[in-house]
């Protein structure tokens, strides 16, 4: 397969490169060149429609894995046009090309398409109602992909972290070294997900849906939305405590900071966050026979990566 990976330098793209590289000829694209990448690379600003059209014509991929995204949740409130250009318009443009050329598109969306009012994990058929501009832009991208008619899988995920890029884990490690006291929100519930686990799941989806639309063993993998996240669910406060204990045991921080639980109303941000963004993974488990990874061993493995950097 000829595979185009966008967002190749990001935390998910970094984990996707070796997975996809074992499956076909990968062309990587991003605004900055990925480190330790020997394959084809194309510099691309994903908000540039002409550049995107040129890239698709150059690569002519059989499979497009779109890990490019505008993910600055708070900044999106004041940079709505840019968020929409990347998360909605560009995603739709890629989907239209995929539809016209019978390519398969794997795209990533977010738990933030929901308002968090449900008292249970969200399933794929629940009605989205984003609370912030970022969630609205990602939902618009989902809609554009579905309307294109291309063969696709949209994977919604949550609370992504890795040894690379900007994420909660790396922020906590930095703050844990710098400060003795931290306030962490304790009334938002979600599922921290290691990017490597999502990349592994993505490889399974591409392998079984990328060549053709059809059967996955005795199940049918239809185009549509799937939820994947690691488990169990937790809060930002409890996740932070878990990070600090594991990091201290490895010597990544010198001492355990004092962590105080605060409510969302006490920790004001530009963008509202859902109180409950836990995703139900039953569909992807059934269709692709995927067992979601567990939080604690995944965190330990990620910290081992960081320790080895």
mmCIF file of C-alpha atoms in Angstrom:
data_model
loop_
_atom_site.group_PDB
_atom_site.id
_atom_site.type_symbol
_atom_site.label_atom_id
_atom_site.label_comp_id
_atom_site.label_asym_id
_atom_site.label_seq_id
_atom_site.Cartn_x
_atom_site.Cartn_y
_atom_site.Cartn_z
ATOM 1 C CA UNK A 1 0.000 0.000 0.000
ATOM 2 C CA UNK A 2 1.033 3.583 -0.631
ATOM 3 C CA UNK A 3 0.302 5.329 2.668
ATOM 4 C CA UNK A 4 0.211 9.075 3.306
ATOM 5 C CA UNK A 5 0.691 10.013 6.963
ATOM 6 C CA UNK A 6 -0.111 13.626 7.836
ATOM 7 C CA UNK A 7 0.907 15.099 11.177
ATOM 8 C CA UNK A 8 3.918 12.783 11.057
ATOM 9 C CA UNK A 9 5.961 14.802 13.574
ATOM 10 C CA UNK A 10 3.283 14.953 16.277
ATOM 11 C CA UNK A 11 2.946 12.686 19.280
ATOM 12 C CA UNK A 12 0.600 10.301 17.467
ATOM 13 C CA UNK A 13 2.395 10.593 14.128
ATOM 14 C CA UNK A 14 5.682 9.671 15.807
ATOM 15 C CA UNK A 15 4.136 6.428 17.060
ATOM 16 C CA UNK A 16 2.358 5.739 13.762
ATOM 17 C CA UNK A 17 5.482 5.936 11.596
ATOM 18 C CA UNK A 18 6.974 2.539 12.548
ATOM 19 C CA UNK A 19 3.552 0.848 12.581
ATOM 20 C CA UNK A 20 2.638 2.051 9.097
ATOM 21 C CA UNK A 21 6.190 1.608 7.818
ATOM 22 C CA UNK A 22 5.824 -2.131 8.349
ATOM 23 C CA UNK A 23 2.670 -2.150 6.219
ATOM 24 C CA UNK A 24 3.633 -0.272 3.082
ATOM 25 C CA UNK A 25 5.408 2.643 1.453
ATOM 26 C CA UNK A 26 4.882 5.636 3.752
ATOM 27 C CA UNK A 27 5.099 9.280 2.729
ATOM 28 C CA UNK A 28 5.219 11.525 5.782
ATOM 29 C CA UNK A 29 3.915 15.089 5.821
ATOM 30 C CA UNK A 30 4.012 17.814 8.450
ATOM 31 C CA UNK A 31 4.985 21.426 8.909
ATOM 32 C CA UNK A 32 8.283 20.308 10.498
ATOM 33 C CA UNK A 33 10.392 17.323 9.525
ATOM 34 C CA UNK A 34 10.135 14.300 11.839
ATOM 35 C CA UNK A 35 13.314 13.182 13.531
ATOM 36 C CA UNK A 36 14.834 9.795 12.730
ATOM 37 C CA UNK A 37 12.746 9.395 9.572
ATOM 38 C CA UNK A 38 14.498 7.981 6.511
ATOM 39 C CA UNK A 39 11.484 7.811 4.201
ATOM 40 C CA UNK A 40 9.818 10.337 1.916
ATOM 41 C CA UNK A 41 8.876 13.602 3.602
ATOM 42 C CA UNK A 42 6.793 16.543 2.365
ATOM 43 C CA UNK A 43 6.637 19.832 4.227
ATOM 44 C CA UNK A 44 2.990 20.837 4.508
ATOM 45 C CA UNK A 45 0.912 23.464 6.257
ATOM 46 C CA UNK A 46 -2.346 21.558 6.591
ATOM 47 C CA UNK A 47 -4.350 24.789 6.438
ATOM 48 C CA UNK A 48 -3.057 25.422 2.892
ATOM 49 C CA UNK A 49 -5.586 23.877 0.469
ATOM 50 C CA UNK A 50 -3.361 24.237 -2.603
ATOM 51 C CA UNK A 51 -0.457 22.562 -0.847
ATOM 52 C CA UNK A 52 -2.727 19.764 0.292
ATOM 53 C CA UNK A 53 -4.047 19.200 -3.237
ATOM 54 C CA UNK A 54 -0.474 19.112 -4.577
ATOM 55 C CA UNK A 55 0.574 16.594 -1.929
ATOM 56 C CA UNK A 56 -2.293 14.219 -2.678
ATOM 57 C CA UNK A 57 -1.564 14.363 -6.407
ATOM 58 C CA UNK A 58 2.132 13.708 -5.796
ATOM 59 C CA UNK A 59 1.710 10.729 -3.467
ATOM 60 C CA UNK A 60 -1.502 9.223 -4.904
ATOM 61 C CA UNK A 61 -2.014 7.195 -1.715
ATOM 62 C CA UNK A 62 -4.108 4.077 -1.332
ATOM 63 C CA UNK A 63 -4.456 4.899 2.376
ATOM 64 C CA UNK A 64 -4.443 8.287 4.113
ATOM 65 C CA UNK A 65 -3.838 8.361 7.864
ATOM 66 C CA UNK A 66 -4.716 11.875 8.952
ATOM 67 C CA UNK A 67 -3.001 12.577 12.268
ATOM 68 C CA UNK A 68 -2.699 16.294 11.491
ATOM 69 C CA UNK A 69 -4.819 18.429 13.801
ATOM 70 C CA UNK A 70 -5.104 21.756 15.546
ATOM 71 C CA UNK A 71 -5.142 20.652 19.197
ATOM 72 C CA UNK A 72 -4.627 23.859 21.220
ATOM 73 C CA UNK A 73 -8.002 23.653 22.976
ATOM 74 C CA UNK A 74 -7.885 27.007 24.772
ATOM 75 C CA UNK A 75 -6.243 28.926 21.932
ATOM 76 C CA UNK A 76 -8.908 27.662 19.536
ATOM 77 C CA UNK A 77 -11.388 29.983 21.258
ATOM 78 C CA UNK A 78 -9.529 32.947 19.726
ATOM 79 C CA UNK A 79 -8.138 31.149 16.652
ATOM 80 C CA UNK A 80 -11.373 29.580 15.467
ATOM 81 C CA UNK A 81 -10.655 30.167 11.775
ATOM 82 C CA UNK A 82 -7.338 28.312 11.946
ATOM 83 C CA UNK A 83 -8.839 25.443 13.967
ATOM 84 C CA UNK A 84 -11.630 25.066 11.420
ATOM 85 C CA UNK A 85 -9.230 25.274 8.485
ATOM 86 C CA UNK A 86 -7.155 22.374 9.817
ATOM 87 C CA UNK A 87 -9.702 20.232 11.655
ATOM 88 C CA UNK A 88 -12.698 20.692 9.349
ATOM 89 C CA UNK A 89 -11.915 22.132 5.907
ATOM 90 C CA UNK A 90 -8.678 20.201 5.342
ATOM 91 C CA UNK A 91 -10.194 16.958 6.626
ATOM 92 C CA UNK A 92 -13.085 17.409 4.223
ATOM 93 C CA UNK A 93 -10.722 18.113 1.328
ATOM 94 C CA UNK A 94 -8.752 14.945 2.024
ATOM 95 C CA UNK A 95 -11.997 12.968 2.226
ATOM 96 C CA UNK A 96 -13.202 14.306 -1.117
ATOM 97 C CA UNK A 97 -9.922 13.254 -2.742
ATOM 98 C CA UNK A 98 -10.190 9.817 -1.103
ATOM 99 C CA UNK A 99 -13.736 9.425 -2.407
ATOM 100 C CA UNK A 100 -12.733 10.356 -5.957
ATOM 101 C CA UNK A 101 -9.733 7.990 -5.951
ATOM 102 C CA UNK A 102 -11.139 5.070 -3.924
ATOM 103 C CA UNK A 103 -8.613 5.566 -1.143
ATOM 104 C CA UNK A 104 -9.211 4.655 2.487
ATOM 105 C CA UNK A 105 -9.077 7.440 5.094
ATOM 106 C CA UNK A 106 -8.287 6.912 8.772
ATOM 107 C CA UNK A 107 -9.015 10.107 10.707
ATOM 108 C CA UNK A 108 -8.864 10.975 14.408
ATOM 109 C CA UNK A 109 -11.426 12.881 16.419
ATOM 110 C CA UNK A 110 -11.990 13.632 20.070
ATOM 111 C CA UNK A 111 -14.045 13.020 23.184
ATOM 112 C CA UNK A 112 -14.586 16.799 23.227
ATOM 113 C CA UNK A 113 -17.368 16.491 20.659
ATOM 114 C CA UNK A 114 -19.572 15.654 23.679
ATOM 115 C CA UNK A 115 -20.840 18.028 26.370
ATOM 116 C CA UNK A 116 -20.118 15.673 29.269
ATOM 117 C CA UNK A 117 -23.650 15.606 30.666
ATOM 118 C CA UNK A 118 -24.137 11.854 30.236
ATOM 119 C CA UNK A 119 -23.933 9.705 33.339
ATOM 120 C CA UNK A 120 -22.316 6.813 31.442
ATOM 121 C CA UNK A 121 -19.570 6.300 28.839
ATOM 122 C CA UNK A 122 -20.404 7.735 25.429
ATOM 123 C CA UNK A 123 -21.166 5.408 22.516
ATOM 124 C CA UNK A 124 -20.642 6.292 18.872
ATOM 125 C CA UNK A 125 -24.336 6.921 18.231
ATOM 126 C CA UNK A 126 -24.734 9.499 21.013
ATOM 127 C CA UNK A 127 -25.543 12.989 19.738
ATOM 128 C CA UNK A 128 -22.499 15.294 19.867
ATOM 129 C CA UNK A 129 -22.799 18.701 21.514
ATOM 130 C CA UNK A 130 -19.355 20.318 21.861
ATOM 131 C CA UNK A 131 -18.712 22.877 24.581
ATOM 132 C CA UNK A 132 -15.773 24.589 22.877
ATOM 133 C CA UNK A 133 -14.461 25.752 19.505
ATOM 134 C CA UNK A 134 -11.964 22.902 19.290
ATOM 135 C CA UNK A 135 -14.720 20.307 19.709
ATOM 136 C CA UNK A 136 -16.876 22.120 17.150
ATOM 137 C CA UNK A 137 -14.053 22.079 14.603
ATOM 138 C CA UNK A 138 -13.420 18.369 15.105
ATOM 139 C CA UNK A 139 -17.134 17.591 14.798
ATOM 140 C CA UNK A 140 -17.277 19.570 11.545
ATOM 141 C CA UNK A 141 -14.384 17.449 10.273
ATOM 142 C CA UNK A 142 -16.272 14.266 11.110
ATOM 143 C CA UNK A 143 -19.331 15.508 9.264
ATOM 144 C CA UNK A 144 -17.331 16.504 6.187
ATOM 145 C CA UNK A 145 -15.736 13.058 6.005
ATOM 146 C CA UNK A 146 -19.065 11.246 6.304
ATOM 147 C CA UNK A 147 -20.662 13.468 3.661
ATOM 148 C CA UNK A 148 -17.819 12.799 1.205
ATOM 149 C CA UNK A 149 -18.827 9.160 0.843
ATOM 150 C CA UNK A 150 -15.221 7.940 1.040
ATOM 151 C CA UNK A 151 -14.204 4.679 2.669
ATOM 152 C CA UNK A 152 -13.215 5.758 6.150
ATOM 153 C CA UNK A 153 -12.798 5.080 9.829
ATOM 154 C CA UNK A 154 -12.967 7.952 12.306
ATOM 155 C CA UNK A 155 -11.440 7.047 15.659
ATOM 156 C CA UNK A 156 -12.450 9.247 18.556
ATOM 157 C CA UNK A 157 -9.919 9.109 21.359
ATOM 158 C CA UNK A 158 -9.222 10.960 24.592
ATOM 159 C CA UNK A 159 -6.526 12.496 26.797
ATOM 160 C CA UNK A 160 -3.664 11.463 24.509
ATOM 161 C CA UNK A 161 -0.147 11.405 25.972
ATOM 162 C CA UNK A 162 3.275 10.198 24.853
ATOM 163 C CA UNK A 163 6.983 10.726 25.344
ATOM 164 C CA UNK A 164 6.860 13.348 22.576
ATOM 165 C CA UNK A 165 5.182 16.700 22.013
ATOM 166 C CA UNK A 166 2.908 18.693 24.280
ATOM 167 C CA UNK A 167 0.655 16.668 26.584
ATOM 168 C CA UNK A 168 -0.497 16.357 30.182
ATOM 169 C CA UNK A 169 2.132 13.788 31.146
ATOM 170 C CA UNK A 170 5.068 15.873 29.991
ATOM 171 C CA UNK A 171 3.562 19.004 31.538
ATOM 172 C CA UNK A 172 3.180 17.248 34.899
ATOM 173 C CA UNK A 173 6.771 16.024 34.793
ATOM 174 C CA UNK A 174 7.992 19.556 34.134
ATOM 175 C CA UNK A 175 5.803 21.116 36.832
ATOM 176 C CA UNK A 176 6.695 18.339 39.266
ATOM 177 C CA UNK A 177 10.348 19.343 38.935
ATOM 178 C CA UNK A 178 9.639 23.081 39.179
ATOM 179 C CA UNK A 179 6.994 23.350 41.884
ATOM 180 C CA UNK A 180 6.290 21.899 45.311
ATOM 181 C CA UNK A 181 2.525 22.547 45.151
ATOM 182 C CA UNK A 182 0.059 22.058 42.289
ATOM 183 C CA UNK A 183 -3.693 22.511 41.814
ATOM 184 C CA UNK A 184 -5.228 19.861 39.542
ATOM 185 C CA UNK A 185 -8.843 19.589 38.401
ATOM 186 C CA UNK A 186 -10.631 16.650 39.989
ATOM 187 C CA UNK A 187 -14.160 16.814 38.525
ATOM 188 C CA UNK A 188 -13.391 15.986 34.866
ATOM 189 C CA UNK A 189 -13.471 12.284 34.017
ATOM 190 C CA UNK A 190 -11.840 10.662 30.993
ATOM 191 C CA UNK A 191 -9.478 7.957 29.801
ATOM 192 C CA UNK A 192 -5.769 8.787 29.399
ATOM 193 C CA UNK A 193 -4.548 7.057 26.238
ATOM 194 C CA UNK A 194 -0.942 6.318 25.312
ATOM 195 C CA UNK A 195 -0.327 7.322 21.695
ATOM 196 C CA UNK A 196 1.535 4.056 21.057
ATOM 197 C CA UNK A 197 -1.567 2.069 21.950
ATOM 198 C CA UNK A 198 -3.663 4.178 19.581
ATOM 199 C CA UNK A 199 -1.049 3.648 16.860
ATOM 200 C CA UNK A 200 -1.233 -0.115 17.408
ATOM 201 C CA UNK A 201 -5.019 -0.032 17.069
ATOM 202 C CA UNK A 202 -4.696 2.157 13.988
ATOM 203 C CA UNK A 203 -2.467 -0.438 12.352
ATOM 204 C CA UNK A 204 -5.127 -3.092 12.859
ATOM 205 C CA UNK A 205 -7.792 -0.834 11.347
ATOM 206 C CA UNK A 206 -5.648 0.063 8.331
ATOM 207 C CA UNK A 207 -4.664 -3.556 7.743
ATOM 208 C CA UNK A 208 -8.264 -4.738 7.700
ATOM 209 C CA UNK A 209 -9.989 -1.789 6.039
ATOM 210 C CA UNK A 210 -7.269 -0.198 3.937
ATOM 211 C CA UNK A 211 -7.067 -2.671 1.088
ATOM 212 C CA UNK A 212 -10.807 -2.928 0.570
ATOM 213 C CA UNK A 213 -14.069 -2.444 2.414
ATOM 214 C CA UNK A 214 -15.202 -5.807 3.639
ATOM 215 C CA UNK A 215 -15.145 -8.508 6.226
ATOM 216 C CA UNK A 216 -13.101 -8.607 9.380
ATOM 217 C CA UNK A 217 -13.149 -12.333 10.055
ATOM 218 C CA UNK A 218 -16.866 -12.998 10.455
ATOM 219 C CA UNK A 219 -17.709 -9.364 11.297
ATOM 220 C CA UNK A 220 -18.135 -6.454 8.895
ATOM 221 C CA UNK A 221 -15.990 -3.367 9.298
ATOM 222 C CA UNK A 222 -18.173 -0.606 7.960
ATOM 223 C CA UNK A 223 -17.087 2.954 7.338
ATOM 224 C CA UNK A 224 -17.988 5.071 10.319
ATOM 225 C CA UNK A 225 -16.991 6.204 13.790
ATOM 226 C CA UNK A 226 -15.196 4.073 16.366
ATOM 227 C CA UNK A 227 -14.134 4.907 19.915
ATOM 228 C CA UNK A 228 -10.748 3.890 21.274
ATOM 229 C CA UNK A 229 -9.124 4.816 24.573
ATOM 230 C CA UNK A 230 -7.125 3.009 27.202
ATOM 231 C CA UNK A 231 -8.824 2.129 30.464
ATOM 232 C CA UNK A 232 -9.909 2.570 33.189
ATOM 233 C CA UNK A 233 -11.339 6.059 33.381
ATOM 234 C CA UNK A 234 -9.900 8.500 35.885
ATOM 235 C CA UNK A 235 -9.697 12.214 36.641
ATOM 236 C CA UNK A 236 -6.919 14.684 35.861
ATOM 237 C CA UNK A 237 -6.185 14.838 39.608
ATOM 238 C CA UNK A 238 -5.852 11.066 39.993
ATOM 239 C CA UNK A 239 -3.874 10.775 36.757
ATOM 240 C CA UNK A 240 -1.452 13.417 38.019
ATOM 241 C CA UNK A 241 -0.988 11.540 41.298
ATOM 242 C CA UNK A 242 -0.298 8.341 39.366
ATOM 243 C CA UNK A 243 2.248 10.146 37.184
ATOM 244 C CA UNK A 244 4.083 11.641 40.162
ATOM 245 C CA UNK A 245 4.322 8.359 42.053
ATOM 246 C CA UNK A 246 5.581 6.448 39.020
ATOM 247 C CA UNK A 247 7.985 9.240 38.021
ATOM 248 C CA UNK A 248 9.417 9.540 41.526
ATOM 249 C CA UNK A 249 10.003 5.791 41.669
ATOM 250 C CA UNK A 250 12.031 6.088 38.460
ATOM 251 C CA UNK A 251 13.949 9.150 39.618
ATOM 252 C CA UNK A 252 12.386 11.388 36.966
ATOM 253 C CA UNK A 253 11.366 13.841 39.693
ATOM 254 C CA UNK A 254 13.225 14.353 42.970
ATOM 255 C CA UNK A 255 10.213 14.605 45.291
ATOM 256 C CA UNK A 256 6.464 14.223 45.247
ATOM 257 C CA UNK A 257 4.773 17.624 44.935
ATOM 258 C CA UNK A 258 1.782 18.415 47.088
ATOM 259 C CA UNK A 259 -1.272 18.121 44.830
ATOM 260 C CA UNK A 260 -4.533 19.831 45.729
ATOM 261 C CA UNK A 261 -7.812 18.827 44.080
ATOM 262 C CA UNK A 262 -9.787 21.748 42.651
ATOM 263 C CA UNK A 263 -13.033 22.015 40.709
ATOM 264 C CA UNK A 264 -13.363 23.198 37.120
ATOM 265 C CA UNK A 265 -14.952 26.405 38.381
ATOM 266 C CA UNK A 266 -11.851 27.078 40.510
ATOM 267 C CA UNK A 267 -9.500 26.469 37.568
ATOM 268 C CA UNK A 268 -10.747 28.781 34.855
ATOM 269 C CA UNK A 269 -9.664 28.184 31.264
ATOM 270 C CA UNK A 270 -10.606 29.888 28.006
ATOM 271 C CA UNK A 271 -12.402 26.777 26.764
ATOM 272 C CA UNK A 272 -14.988 24.808 28.689
ATOM 273 C CA UNK A 273 -14.271 21.092 29.151
ATOM 274 C CA UNK A 274 -16.815 18.277 29.523
ATOM 275 C CA UNK A 275 -17.093 16.849 33.041
ATOM 276 C CA UNK A 276 -17.515 13.358 31.603
ATOM 277 C CA UNK A 277 -15.737 12.435 28.384
ATOM 278 C CA UNK A 278 -15.365 8.699 28.985
ATOM 279 C CA UNK A 279 -15.733 6.774 25.710
ATOM 280 C CA UNK A 280 -17.334 3.348 25.377
ATOM 281 C CA UNK A 281 -15.009 1.122 23.320
ATOM 282 C CA UNK A 282 -17.407 -1.785 22.856
ATOM 283 C CA UNK A 283 -17.838 -1.281 19.107
ATOM 284 C CA UNK A 284 -14.151 -1.345 18.187
ATOM 285 C CA UNK A 285 -13.652 -4.295 20.539
ATOM 286 C CA UNK A 286 -16.392 -6.279 18.768
ATOM 287 C CA UNK A 287 -15.578 -5.371 15.180
ATOM 288 C CA UNK A 288 -11.780 -5.517 15.321
ATOM 289 C CA UNK A 289 -11.435 -7.775 18.371
ATOM 290 C CA UNK A 290 -9.251 -5.221 20.094
ATOM 291 C CA UNK A 291 -8.643 -5.295 23.834
ATOM 292 C CA UNK A 292 -8.067 -1.771 25.184
ATOM 293 C CA UNK A 293 -4.748 -1.345 26.956
ATOM 294 C CA UNK A 294 -4.525 -0.674 30.680
ATOM 295 C CA UNK A 295 -3.518 2.711 32.046
ATOM 296 C CA UNK A 296 -0.837 1.854 34.611
ATOM 297 C CA UNK A 297 1.405 -0.447 32.531
ATOM 298 C CA UNK A 298 1.040 1.923 29.570
ATOM 299 C CA UNK A 299 2.119 4.872 31.698
ATOM 300 C CA UNK A 300 5.102 2.894 33.001
ATOM 301 C CA UNK A 301 6.167 2.002 29.471
ATOM 302 C CA UNK A 302 5.859 5.619 28.362
ATOM 303 C CA UNK A 303 7.930 6.824 31.326
ATOM 304 C CA UNK A 304 10.559 4.232 30.415
ATOM 305 C CA UNK A 305 10.706 5.829 26.954
ATOM 306 C CA UNK A 306 11.137 9.256 28.510
ATOM 307 C CA UNK A 307 13.845 7.954 30.823
ATOM 308 C CA UNK A 308 15.733 6.599 27.832
ATOM 309 C CA UNK A 309 15.666 9.884 25.888
#
